PDB file of C-alpha atoms in Angstrom:
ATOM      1  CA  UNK A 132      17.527 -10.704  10.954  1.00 58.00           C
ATOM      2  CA  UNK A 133      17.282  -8.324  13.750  1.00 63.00           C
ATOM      3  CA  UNK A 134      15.786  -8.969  16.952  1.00 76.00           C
ATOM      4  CA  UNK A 135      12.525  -7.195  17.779  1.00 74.00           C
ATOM      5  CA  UNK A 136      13.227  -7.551  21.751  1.00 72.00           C
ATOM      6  CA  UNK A 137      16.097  -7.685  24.088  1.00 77.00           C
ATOM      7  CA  UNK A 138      16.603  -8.738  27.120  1.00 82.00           C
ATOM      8  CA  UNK A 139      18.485  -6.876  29.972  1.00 85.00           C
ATOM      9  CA  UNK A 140      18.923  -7.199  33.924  1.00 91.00           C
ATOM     10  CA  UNK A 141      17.186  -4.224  35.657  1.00 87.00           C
ATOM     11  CA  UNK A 142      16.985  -3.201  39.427  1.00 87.00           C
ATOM     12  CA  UNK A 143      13.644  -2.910  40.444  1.00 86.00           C
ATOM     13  CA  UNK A 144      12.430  -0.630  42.946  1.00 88.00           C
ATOM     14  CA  UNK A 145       9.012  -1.192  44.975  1.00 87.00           C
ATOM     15  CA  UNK A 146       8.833   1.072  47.897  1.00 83.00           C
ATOM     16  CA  UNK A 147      11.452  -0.641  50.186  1.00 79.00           C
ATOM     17  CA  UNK A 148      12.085  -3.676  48.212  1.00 90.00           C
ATOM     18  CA  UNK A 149      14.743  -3.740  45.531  1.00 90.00           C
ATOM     19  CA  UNK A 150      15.006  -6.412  43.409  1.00 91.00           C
ATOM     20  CA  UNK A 151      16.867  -7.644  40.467  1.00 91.00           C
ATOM     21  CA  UNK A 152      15.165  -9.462  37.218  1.00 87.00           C
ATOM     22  CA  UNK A 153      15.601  -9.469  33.145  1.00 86.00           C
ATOM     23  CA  UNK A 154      13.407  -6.933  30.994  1.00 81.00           C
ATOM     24  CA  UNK A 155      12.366  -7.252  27.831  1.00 80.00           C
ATOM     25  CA  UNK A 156      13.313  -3.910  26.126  1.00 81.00           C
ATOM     26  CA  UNK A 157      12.015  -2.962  22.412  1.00 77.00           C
ATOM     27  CA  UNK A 158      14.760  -3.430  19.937  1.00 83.00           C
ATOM     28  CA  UNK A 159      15.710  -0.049  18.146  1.00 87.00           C
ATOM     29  CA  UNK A 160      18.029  -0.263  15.230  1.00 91.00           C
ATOM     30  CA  UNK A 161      18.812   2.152  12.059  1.00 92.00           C
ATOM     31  CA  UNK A 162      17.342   1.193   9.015  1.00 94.00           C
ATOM     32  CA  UNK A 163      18.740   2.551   5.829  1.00 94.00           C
ATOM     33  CA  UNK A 164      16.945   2.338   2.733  1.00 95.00           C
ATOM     34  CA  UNK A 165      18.475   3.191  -0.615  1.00 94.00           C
ATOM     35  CA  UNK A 166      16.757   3.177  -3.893  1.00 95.00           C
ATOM     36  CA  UNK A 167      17.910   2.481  -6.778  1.00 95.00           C
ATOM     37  CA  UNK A 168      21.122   1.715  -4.805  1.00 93.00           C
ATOM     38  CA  UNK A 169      21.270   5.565  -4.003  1.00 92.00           C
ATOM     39  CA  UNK A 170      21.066   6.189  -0.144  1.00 91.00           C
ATOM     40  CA  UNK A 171      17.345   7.845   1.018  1.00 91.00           C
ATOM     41  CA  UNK A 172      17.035   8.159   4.307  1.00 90.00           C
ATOM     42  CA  UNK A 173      17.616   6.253   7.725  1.00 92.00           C
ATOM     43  CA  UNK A 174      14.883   5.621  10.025  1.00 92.00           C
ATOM     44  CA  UNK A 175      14.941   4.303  13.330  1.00 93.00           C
ATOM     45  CA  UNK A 176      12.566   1.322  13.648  1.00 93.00           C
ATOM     46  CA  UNK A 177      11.939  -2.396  15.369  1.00 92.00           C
ATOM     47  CA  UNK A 178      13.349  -5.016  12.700  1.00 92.00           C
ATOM     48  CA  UNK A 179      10.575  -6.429  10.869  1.00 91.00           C
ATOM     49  CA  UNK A 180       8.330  -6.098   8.220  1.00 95.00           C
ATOM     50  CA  UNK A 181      10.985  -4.172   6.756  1.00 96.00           C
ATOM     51  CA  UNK A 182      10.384  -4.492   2.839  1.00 97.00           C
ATOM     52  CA  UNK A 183       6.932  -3.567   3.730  1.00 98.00           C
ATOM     53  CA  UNK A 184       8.329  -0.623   5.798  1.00 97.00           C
ATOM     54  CA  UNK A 185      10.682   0.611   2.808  1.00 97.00           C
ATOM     55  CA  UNK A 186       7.882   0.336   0.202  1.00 97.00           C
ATOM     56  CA  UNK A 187       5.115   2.086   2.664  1.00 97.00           C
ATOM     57  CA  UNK A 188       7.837   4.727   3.399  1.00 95.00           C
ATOM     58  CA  UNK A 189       7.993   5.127  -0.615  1.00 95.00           C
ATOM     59  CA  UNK A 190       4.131   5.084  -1.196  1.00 95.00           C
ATOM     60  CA  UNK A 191       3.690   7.783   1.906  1.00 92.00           C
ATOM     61  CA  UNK A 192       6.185  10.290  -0.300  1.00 89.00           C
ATOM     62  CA  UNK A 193       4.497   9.392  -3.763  1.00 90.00           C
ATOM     63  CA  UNK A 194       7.152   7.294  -5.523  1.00 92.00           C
ATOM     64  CA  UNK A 195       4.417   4.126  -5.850  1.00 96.00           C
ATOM     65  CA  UNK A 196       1.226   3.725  -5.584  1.00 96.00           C
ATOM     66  CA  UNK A 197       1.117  -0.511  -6.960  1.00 97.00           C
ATOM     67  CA  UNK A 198       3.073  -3.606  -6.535  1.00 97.00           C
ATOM     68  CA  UNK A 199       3.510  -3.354 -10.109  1.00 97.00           C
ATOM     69  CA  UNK A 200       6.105  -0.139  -9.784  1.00 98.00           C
ATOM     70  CA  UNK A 201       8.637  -2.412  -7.913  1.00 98.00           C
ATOM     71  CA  UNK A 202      11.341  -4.365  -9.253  1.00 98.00           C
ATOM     72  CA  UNK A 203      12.993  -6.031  -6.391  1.00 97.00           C
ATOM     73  CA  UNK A 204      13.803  -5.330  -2.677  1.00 97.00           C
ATOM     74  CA  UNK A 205      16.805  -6.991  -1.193  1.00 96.00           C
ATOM     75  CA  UNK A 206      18.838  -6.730   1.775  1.00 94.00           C
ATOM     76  CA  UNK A 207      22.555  -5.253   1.340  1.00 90.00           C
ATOM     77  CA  UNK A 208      24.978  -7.556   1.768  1.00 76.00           C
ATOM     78  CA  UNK A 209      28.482  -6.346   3.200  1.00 66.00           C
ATOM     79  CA  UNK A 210      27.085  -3.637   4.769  1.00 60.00           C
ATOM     80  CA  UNK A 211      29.883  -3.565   7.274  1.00 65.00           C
ATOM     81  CA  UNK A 212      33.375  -3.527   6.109  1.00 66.00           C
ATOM     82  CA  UNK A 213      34.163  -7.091   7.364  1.00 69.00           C
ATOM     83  CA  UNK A 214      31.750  -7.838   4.807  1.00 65.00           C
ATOM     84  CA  UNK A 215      28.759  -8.821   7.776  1.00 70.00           C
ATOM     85  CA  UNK A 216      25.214  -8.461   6.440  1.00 73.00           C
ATOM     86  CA  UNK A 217      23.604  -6.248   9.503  1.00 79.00           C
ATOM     87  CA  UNK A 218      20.108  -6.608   7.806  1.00 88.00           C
ATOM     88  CA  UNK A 219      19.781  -2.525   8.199  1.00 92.00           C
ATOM     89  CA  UNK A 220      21.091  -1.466   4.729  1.00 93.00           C
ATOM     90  CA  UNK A 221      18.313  -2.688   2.286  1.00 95.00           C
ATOM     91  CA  UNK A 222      17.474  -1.646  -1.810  1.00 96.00           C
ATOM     92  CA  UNK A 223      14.547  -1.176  -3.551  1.00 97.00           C
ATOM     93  CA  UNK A 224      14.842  -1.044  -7.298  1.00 98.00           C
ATOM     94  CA  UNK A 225      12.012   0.821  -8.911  1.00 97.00           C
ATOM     95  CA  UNK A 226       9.978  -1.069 -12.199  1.00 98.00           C
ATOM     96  CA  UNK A 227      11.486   0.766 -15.587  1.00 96.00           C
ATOM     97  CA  UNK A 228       9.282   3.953 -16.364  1.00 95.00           C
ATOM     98  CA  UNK A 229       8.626   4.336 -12.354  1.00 95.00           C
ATOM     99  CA  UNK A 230      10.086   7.852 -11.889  1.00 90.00           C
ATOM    100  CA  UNK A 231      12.301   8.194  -8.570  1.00 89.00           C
ATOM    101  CA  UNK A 232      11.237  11.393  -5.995  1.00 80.00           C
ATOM    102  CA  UNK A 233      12.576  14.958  -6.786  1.00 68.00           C
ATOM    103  CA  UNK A 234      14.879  15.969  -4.761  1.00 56.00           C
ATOM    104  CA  UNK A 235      13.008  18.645  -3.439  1.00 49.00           C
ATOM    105  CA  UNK A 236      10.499  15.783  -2.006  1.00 46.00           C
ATOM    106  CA  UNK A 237      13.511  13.482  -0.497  1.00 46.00           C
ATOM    107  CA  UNK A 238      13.838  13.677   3.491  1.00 50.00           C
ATOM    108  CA  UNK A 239      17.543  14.330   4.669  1.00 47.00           C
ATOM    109  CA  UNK A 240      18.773  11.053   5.499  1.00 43.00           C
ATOM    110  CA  UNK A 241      18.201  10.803   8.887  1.00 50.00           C
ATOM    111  CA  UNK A 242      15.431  10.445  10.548  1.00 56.00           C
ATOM    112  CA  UNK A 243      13.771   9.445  14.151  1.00 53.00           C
ATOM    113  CA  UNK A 244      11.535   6.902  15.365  1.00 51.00           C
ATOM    114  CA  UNK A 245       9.347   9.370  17.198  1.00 55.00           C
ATOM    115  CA  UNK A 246       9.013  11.942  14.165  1.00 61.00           C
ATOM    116  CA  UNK A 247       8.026  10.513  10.179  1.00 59.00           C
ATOM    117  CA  UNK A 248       8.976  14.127   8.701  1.00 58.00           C
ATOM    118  CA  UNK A 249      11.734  16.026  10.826  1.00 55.00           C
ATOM    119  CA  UNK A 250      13.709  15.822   7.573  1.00 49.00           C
ATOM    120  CA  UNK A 251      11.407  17.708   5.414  1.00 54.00           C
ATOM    121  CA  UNK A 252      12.392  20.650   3.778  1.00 48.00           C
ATOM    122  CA  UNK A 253       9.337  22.797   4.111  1.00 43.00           C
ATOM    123  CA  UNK A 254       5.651  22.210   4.828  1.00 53.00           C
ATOM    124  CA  UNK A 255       4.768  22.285   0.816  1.00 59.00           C
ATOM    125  CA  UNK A 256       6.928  19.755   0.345  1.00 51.00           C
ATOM    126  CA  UNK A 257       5.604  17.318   3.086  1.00 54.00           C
ATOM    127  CA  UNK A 258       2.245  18.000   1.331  1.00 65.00           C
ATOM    128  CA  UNK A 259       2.701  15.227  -1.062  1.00 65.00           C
ATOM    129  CA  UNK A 260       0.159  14.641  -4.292  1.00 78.00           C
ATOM    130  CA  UNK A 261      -2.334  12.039  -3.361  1.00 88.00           C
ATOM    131  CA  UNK A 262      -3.228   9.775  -6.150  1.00 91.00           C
ATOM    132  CA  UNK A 263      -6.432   8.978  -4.446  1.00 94.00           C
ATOM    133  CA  UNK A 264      -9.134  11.038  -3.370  1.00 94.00           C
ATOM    134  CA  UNK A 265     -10.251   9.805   0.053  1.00 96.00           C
ATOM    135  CA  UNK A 266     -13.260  12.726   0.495  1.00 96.00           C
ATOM    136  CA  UNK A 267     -15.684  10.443  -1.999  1.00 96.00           C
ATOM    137  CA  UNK A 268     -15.553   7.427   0.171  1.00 98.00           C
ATOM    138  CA  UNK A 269     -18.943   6.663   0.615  1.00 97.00           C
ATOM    139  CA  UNK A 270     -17.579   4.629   3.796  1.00 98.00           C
ATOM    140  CA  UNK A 271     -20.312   4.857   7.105  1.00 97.00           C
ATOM    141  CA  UNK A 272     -19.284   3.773  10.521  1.00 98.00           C
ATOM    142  CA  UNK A 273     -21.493   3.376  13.858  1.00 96.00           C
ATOM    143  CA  UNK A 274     -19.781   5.356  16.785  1.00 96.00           C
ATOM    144  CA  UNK A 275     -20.091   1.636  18.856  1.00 96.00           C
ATOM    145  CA  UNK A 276     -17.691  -0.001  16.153  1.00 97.00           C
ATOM    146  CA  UNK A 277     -15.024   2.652  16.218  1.00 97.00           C
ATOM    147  CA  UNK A 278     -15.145   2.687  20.254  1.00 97.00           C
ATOM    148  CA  UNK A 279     -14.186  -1.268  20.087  1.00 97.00           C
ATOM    149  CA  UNK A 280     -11.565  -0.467  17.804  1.00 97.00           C
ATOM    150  CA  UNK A 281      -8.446   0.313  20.881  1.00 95.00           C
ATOM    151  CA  UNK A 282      -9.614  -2.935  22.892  1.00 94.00           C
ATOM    152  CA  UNK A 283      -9.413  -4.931  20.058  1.00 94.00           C
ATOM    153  CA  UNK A 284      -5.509  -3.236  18.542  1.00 94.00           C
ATOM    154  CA  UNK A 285      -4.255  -3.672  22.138  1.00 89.00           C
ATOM    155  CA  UNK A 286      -5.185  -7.569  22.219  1.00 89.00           C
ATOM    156  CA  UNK A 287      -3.314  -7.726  19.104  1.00 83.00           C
ATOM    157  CA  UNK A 288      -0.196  -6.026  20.151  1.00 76.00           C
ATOM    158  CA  UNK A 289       2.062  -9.111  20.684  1.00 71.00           C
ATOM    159  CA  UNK A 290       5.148  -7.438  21.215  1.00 61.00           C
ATOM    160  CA  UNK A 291       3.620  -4.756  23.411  1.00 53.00           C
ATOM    161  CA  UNK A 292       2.359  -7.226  26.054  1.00 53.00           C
ATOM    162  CA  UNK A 293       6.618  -8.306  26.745  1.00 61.00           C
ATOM    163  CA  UNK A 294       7.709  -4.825  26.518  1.00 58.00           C
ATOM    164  CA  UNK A 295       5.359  -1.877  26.883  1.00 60.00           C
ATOM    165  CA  UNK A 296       7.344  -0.155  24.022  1.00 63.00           C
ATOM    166  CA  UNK A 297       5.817   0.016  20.954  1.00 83.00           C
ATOM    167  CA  UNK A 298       3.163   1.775  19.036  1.00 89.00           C
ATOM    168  CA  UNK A 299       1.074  -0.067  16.871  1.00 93.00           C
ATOM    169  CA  UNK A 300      -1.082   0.629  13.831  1.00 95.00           C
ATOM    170  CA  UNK A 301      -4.441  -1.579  12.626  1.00 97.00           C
ATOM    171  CA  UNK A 302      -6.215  -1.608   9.867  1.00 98.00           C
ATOM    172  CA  UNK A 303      -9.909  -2.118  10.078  1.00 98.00           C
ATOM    173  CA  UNK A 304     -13.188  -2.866   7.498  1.00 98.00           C
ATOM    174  CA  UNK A 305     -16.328  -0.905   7.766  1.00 97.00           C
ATOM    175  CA  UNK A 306     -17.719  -4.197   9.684  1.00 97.00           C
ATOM    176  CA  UNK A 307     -14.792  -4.038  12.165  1.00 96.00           C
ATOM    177  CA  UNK A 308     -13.024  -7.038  10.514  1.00 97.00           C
ATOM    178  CA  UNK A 309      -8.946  -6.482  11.550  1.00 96.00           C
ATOM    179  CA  UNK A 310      -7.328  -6.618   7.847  1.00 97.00           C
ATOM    180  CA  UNK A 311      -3.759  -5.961   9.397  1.00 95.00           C
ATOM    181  CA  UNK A 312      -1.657  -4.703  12.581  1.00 94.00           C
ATOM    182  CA  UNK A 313       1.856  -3.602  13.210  1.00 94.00           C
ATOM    183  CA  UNK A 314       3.841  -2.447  15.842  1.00 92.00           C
ATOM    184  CA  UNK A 315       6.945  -0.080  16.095  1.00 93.00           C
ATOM    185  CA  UNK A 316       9.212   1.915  18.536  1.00 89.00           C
ATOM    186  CA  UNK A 317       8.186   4.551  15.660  1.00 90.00           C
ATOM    187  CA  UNK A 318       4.143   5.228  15.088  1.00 90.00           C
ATOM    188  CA  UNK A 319       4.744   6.554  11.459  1.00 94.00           C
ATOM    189  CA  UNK A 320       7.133   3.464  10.725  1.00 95.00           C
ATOM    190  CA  UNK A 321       3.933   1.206  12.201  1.00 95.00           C
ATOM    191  CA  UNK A 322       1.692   2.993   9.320  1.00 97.00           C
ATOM    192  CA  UNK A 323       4.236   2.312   6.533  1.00 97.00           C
ATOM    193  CA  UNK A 324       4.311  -1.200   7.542  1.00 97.00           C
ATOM    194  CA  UNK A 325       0.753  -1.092   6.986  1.00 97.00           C
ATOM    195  CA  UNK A 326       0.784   0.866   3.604  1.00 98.00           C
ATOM    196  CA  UNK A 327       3.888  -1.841   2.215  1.00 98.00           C
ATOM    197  CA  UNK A 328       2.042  -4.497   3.081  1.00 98.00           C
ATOM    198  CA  UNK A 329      -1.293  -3.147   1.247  1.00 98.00           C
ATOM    199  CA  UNK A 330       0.852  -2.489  -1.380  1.00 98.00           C
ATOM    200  CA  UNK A 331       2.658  -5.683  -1.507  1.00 97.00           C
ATOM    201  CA  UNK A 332      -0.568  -7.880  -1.690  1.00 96.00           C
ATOM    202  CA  UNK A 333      -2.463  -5.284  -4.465  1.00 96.00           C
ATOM    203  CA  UNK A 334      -4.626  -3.931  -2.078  1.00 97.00           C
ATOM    204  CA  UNK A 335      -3.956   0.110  -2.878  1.00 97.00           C
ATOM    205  CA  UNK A 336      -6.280   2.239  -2.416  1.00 98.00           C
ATOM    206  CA  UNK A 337      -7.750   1.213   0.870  1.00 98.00           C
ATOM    207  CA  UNK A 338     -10.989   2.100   0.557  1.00 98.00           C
ATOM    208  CA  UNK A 339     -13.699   1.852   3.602  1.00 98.00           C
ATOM    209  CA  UNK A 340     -11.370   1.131   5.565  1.00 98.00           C
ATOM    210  CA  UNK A 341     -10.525   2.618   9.336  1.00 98.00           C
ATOM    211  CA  UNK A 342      -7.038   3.184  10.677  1.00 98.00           C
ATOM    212  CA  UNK A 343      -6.631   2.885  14.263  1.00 97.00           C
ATOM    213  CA  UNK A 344      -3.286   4.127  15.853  1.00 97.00           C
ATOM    214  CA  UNK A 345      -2.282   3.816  19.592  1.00 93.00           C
ATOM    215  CA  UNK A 346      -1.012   7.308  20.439  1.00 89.00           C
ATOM    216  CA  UNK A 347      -1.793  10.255  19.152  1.00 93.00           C
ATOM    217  CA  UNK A 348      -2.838  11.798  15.567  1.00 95.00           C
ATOM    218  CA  UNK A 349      -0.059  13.802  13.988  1.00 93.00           C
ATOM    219  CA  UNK A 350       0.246  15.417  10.686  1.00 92.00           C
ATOM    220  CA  UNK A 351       2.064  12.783   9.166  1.00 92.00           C
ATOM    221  CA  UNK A 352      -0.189   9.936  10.212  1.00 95.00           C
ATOM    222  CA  UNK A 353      -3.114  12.024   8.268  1.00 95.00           C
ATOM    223  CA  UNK A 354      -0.307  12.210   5.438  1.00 93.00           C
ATOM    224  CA  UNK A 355      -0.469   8.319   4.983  1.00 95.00           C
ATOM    225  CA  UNK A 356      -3.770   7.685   5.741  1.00 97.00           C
ATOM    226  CA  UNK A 357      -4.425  10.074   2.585  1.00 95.00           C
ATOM    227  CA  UNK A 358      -1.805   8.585   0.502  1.00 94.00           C
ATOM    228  CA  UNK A 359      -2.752   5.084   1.141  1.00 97.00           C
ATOM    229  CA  UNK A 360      -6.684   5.615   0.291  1.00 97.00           C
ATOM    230  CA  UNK A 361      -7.943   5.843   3.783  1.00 98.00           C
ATOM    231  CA  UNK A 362     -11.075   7.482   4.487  1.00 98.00           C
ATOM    232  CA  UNK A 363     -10.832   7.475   8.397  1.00 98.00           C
ATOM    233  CA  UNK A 364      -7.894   7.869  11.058  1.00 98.00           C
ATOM    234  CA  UNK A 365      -8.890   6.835  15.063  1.00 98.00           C
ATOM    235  CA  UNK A 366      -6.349   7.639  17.549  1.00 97.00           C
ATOM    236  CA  UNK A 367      -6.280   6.695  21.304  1.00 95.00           C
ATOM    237  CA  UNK A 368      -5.076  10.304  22.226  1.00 95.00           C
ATOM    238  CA  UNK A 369      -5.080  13.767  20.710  1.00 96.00           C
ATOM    239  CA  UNK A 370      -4.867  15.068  16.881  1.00 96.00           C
ATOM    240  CA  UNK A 371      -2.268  18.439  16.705  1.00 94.00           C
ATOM    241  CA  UNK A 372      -3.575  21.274  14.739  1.00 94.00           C
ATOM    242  CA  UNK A 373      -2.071  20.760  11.473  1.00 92.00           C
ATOM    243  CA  UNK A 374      -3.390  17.122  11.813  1.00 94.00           C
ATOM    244  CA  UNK A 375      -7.203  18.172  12.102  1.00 96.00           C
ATOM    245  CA  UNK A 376      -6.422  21.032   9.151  1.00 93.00           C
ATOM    246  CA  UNK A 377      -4.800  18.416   6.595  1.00 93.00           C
ATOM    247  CA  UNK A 378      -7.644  15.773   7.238  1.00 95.00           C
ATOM    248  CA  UNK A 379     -10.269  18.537   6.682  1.00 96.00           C
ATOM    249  CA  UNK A 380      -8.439  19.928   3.588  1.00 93.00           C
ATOM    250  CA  UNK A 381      -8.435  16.433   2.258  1.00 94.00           C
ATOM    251  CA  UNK A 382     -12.269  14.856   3.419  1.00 96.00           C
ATOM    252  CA  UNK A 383     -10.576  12.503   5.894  1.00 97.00           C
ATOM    253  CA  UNK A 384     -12.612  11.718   9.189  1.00 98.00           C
ATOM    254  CA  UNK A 385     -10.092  12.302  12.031  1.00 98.00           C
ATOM    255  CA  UNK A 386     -11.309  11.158  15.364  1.00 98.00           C
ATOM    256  CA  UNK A 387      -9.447  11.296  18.468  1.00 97.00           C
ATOM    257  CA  UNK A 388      -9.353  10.539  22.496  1.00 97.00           C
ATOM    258  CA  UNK A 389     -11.281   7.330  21.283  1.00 97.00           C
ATOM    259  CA  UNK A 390     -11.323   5.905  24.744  1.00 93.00           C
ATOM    260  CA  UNK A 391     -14.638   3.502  26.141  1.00 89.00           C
ATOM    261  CA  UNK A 392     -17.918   5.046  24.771  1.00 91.00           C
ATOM    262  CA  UNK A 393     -16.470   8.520  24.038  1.00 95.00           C
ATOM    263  CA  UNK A 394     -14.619  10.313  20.960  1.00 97.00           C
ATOM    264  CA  UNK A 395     -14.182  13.252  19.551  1.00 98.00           C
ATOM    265  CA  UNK A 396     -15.099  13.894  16.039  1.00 98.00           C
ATOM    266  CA  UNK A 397     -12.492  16.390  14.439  1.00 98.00           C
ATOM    267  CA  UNK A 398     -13.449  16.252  11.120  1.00 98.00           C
ATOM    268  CA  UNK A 399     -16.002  14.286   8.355  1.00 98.00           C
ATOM    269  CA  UNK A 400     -18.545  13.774  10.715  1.00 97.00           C
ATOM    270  CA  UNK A 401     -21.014  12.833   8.146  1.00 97.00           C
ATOM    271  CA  UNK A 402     -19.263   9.703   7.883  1.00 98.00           C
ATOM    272  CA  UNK A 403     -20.241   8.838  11.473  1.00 97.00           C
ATOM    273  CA  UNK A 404     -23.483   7.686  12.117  1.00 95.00           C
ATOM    274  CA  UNK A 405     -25.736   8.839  15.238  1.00 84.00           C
ATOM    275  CA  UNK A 406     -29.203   8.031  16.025  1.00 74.00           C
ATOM    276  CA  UNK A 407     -31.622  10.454  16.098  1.00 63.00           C
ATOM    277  CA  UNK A 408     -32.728  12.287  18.787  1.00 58.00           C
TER     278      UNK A 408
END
């Protein structure tokens, strides 16, 4: 399997001191994922968690929405020509009757760490069919829970504390239980991790539930919250414009610069409590 940190010697420089010492650097590797044994797309990503990774990926465009509408997931074997398994090539095989993306929906097969839809061929296409509606969730959250929501993803960012590196995604109840958290040089990757492993255990849709993300609120974060049944999205720093339009299209609460006692409420509001005046 691939390593999820490496280690290299750095010169440090403090004012007039220079120094030399080992950091711990966020591993970055491909990741190709075929289905069917046809290639999809290549994603940049930390190793691990990857079948949940390649079967979030797949529920994020639409192809699955149940543990049910997988086969099997496997790693490649021989993926290099000496016939070395590099644990970067893996297959999921879809259940019989499970019908594989149009082609029109499929990203171009490479794609970066930092961006979950650069690949898409136009904006209608990265507006994928939900096969949950999220703007019925009769979900209710006090501001005070979603403001302990950052404190309590950064104590659970493991690989963050040796590196500094990575994003990381949590999954929250109503009550502010943590269900789930991963972490990735890519942010989207980090939500398909969470959406595989949902998937995985039969937990799709996820209903009252919060999302909390460490940086900020893109379009395609919205995207997956949507497709994976999630009512809310927190983020840590700012939503973009098509983020805040998407969530509003779809009833999503989007909330972001979640930071101490503050947020700001982008859209669904009447999801978040406030005491009266």
């Amino acid at each position: 399997m691939g390593r999820v940190t490496v280690r290299r010697r750095v010169l440090r420089l403090n004012d007039s001191a220079a120094t030399r010492k080992v950091d711990a650097l966020a591993a970055e590797e491909p990741l190709e994922i075929r289905l069917n044994g046809s290639p999809l797309t290549v994603t940049m990503r930390t190793p691990g968690d990857d079948f949940d990774l390649a079967v979030g990926f797949l529920v994020s465009e639409g192809v699955i929405g149940s543990a049910r509408d997988v086969d099997t997931i496997r790693y490649c074997a021989g993926a290099t020509v000496d016939g070395e398994n590099t644990y970067n090539v893996l297959d999921v095989r879809l259940a019989p009757g499970v019908t594989p993306p149009a082609v029109s929906l499929e990203r171009n097969f490479y794609t970066t760490s930092s961006c979950g839809v650069c690949g898409k061929a136009s904006l209608e296409a990265v507006r994928t069919v939900a096969r949950w509606e999220v703007a019925g969730d009769p979900v209710r959250l006090e501001p005070e829970l979603i403001a302990a929501l950052p404190d309590r993803l950064r104590s659970a960012q493991r690989v963050f504390d040796r590196t500094g590196g990575l994003h990381a995604a949590g999954l929250f109840t109503s009550s502010g239980e943590m269900l789930c958290v991963r972490e990735d040089v890519g942010r989207h990757n980090a939500v398909d991790k969470l959406l595989g492993r949902a998937l995985r255990g039969d937990r799709l849709p996820l209903t009252s539930t919060v999302l909390m993300v460490s940086g900020r609120a893109s379009f395609e974060l919205v995207q997956k919250a949507v497709m994976g049944g999630i009512p809310v999205l927190a983020a840590v720093s700012a939503p973009s414009s098509l983020a805040v339009e998407l969530a509003a299209e779809r009833g999503l609460t989007l909330l972001g610069f979640v930071r101490g006692a503050s947020m700001n409420v982008y859209t669904g509001e009447e999801r978040i409590t406030r005491k009266a005046a």
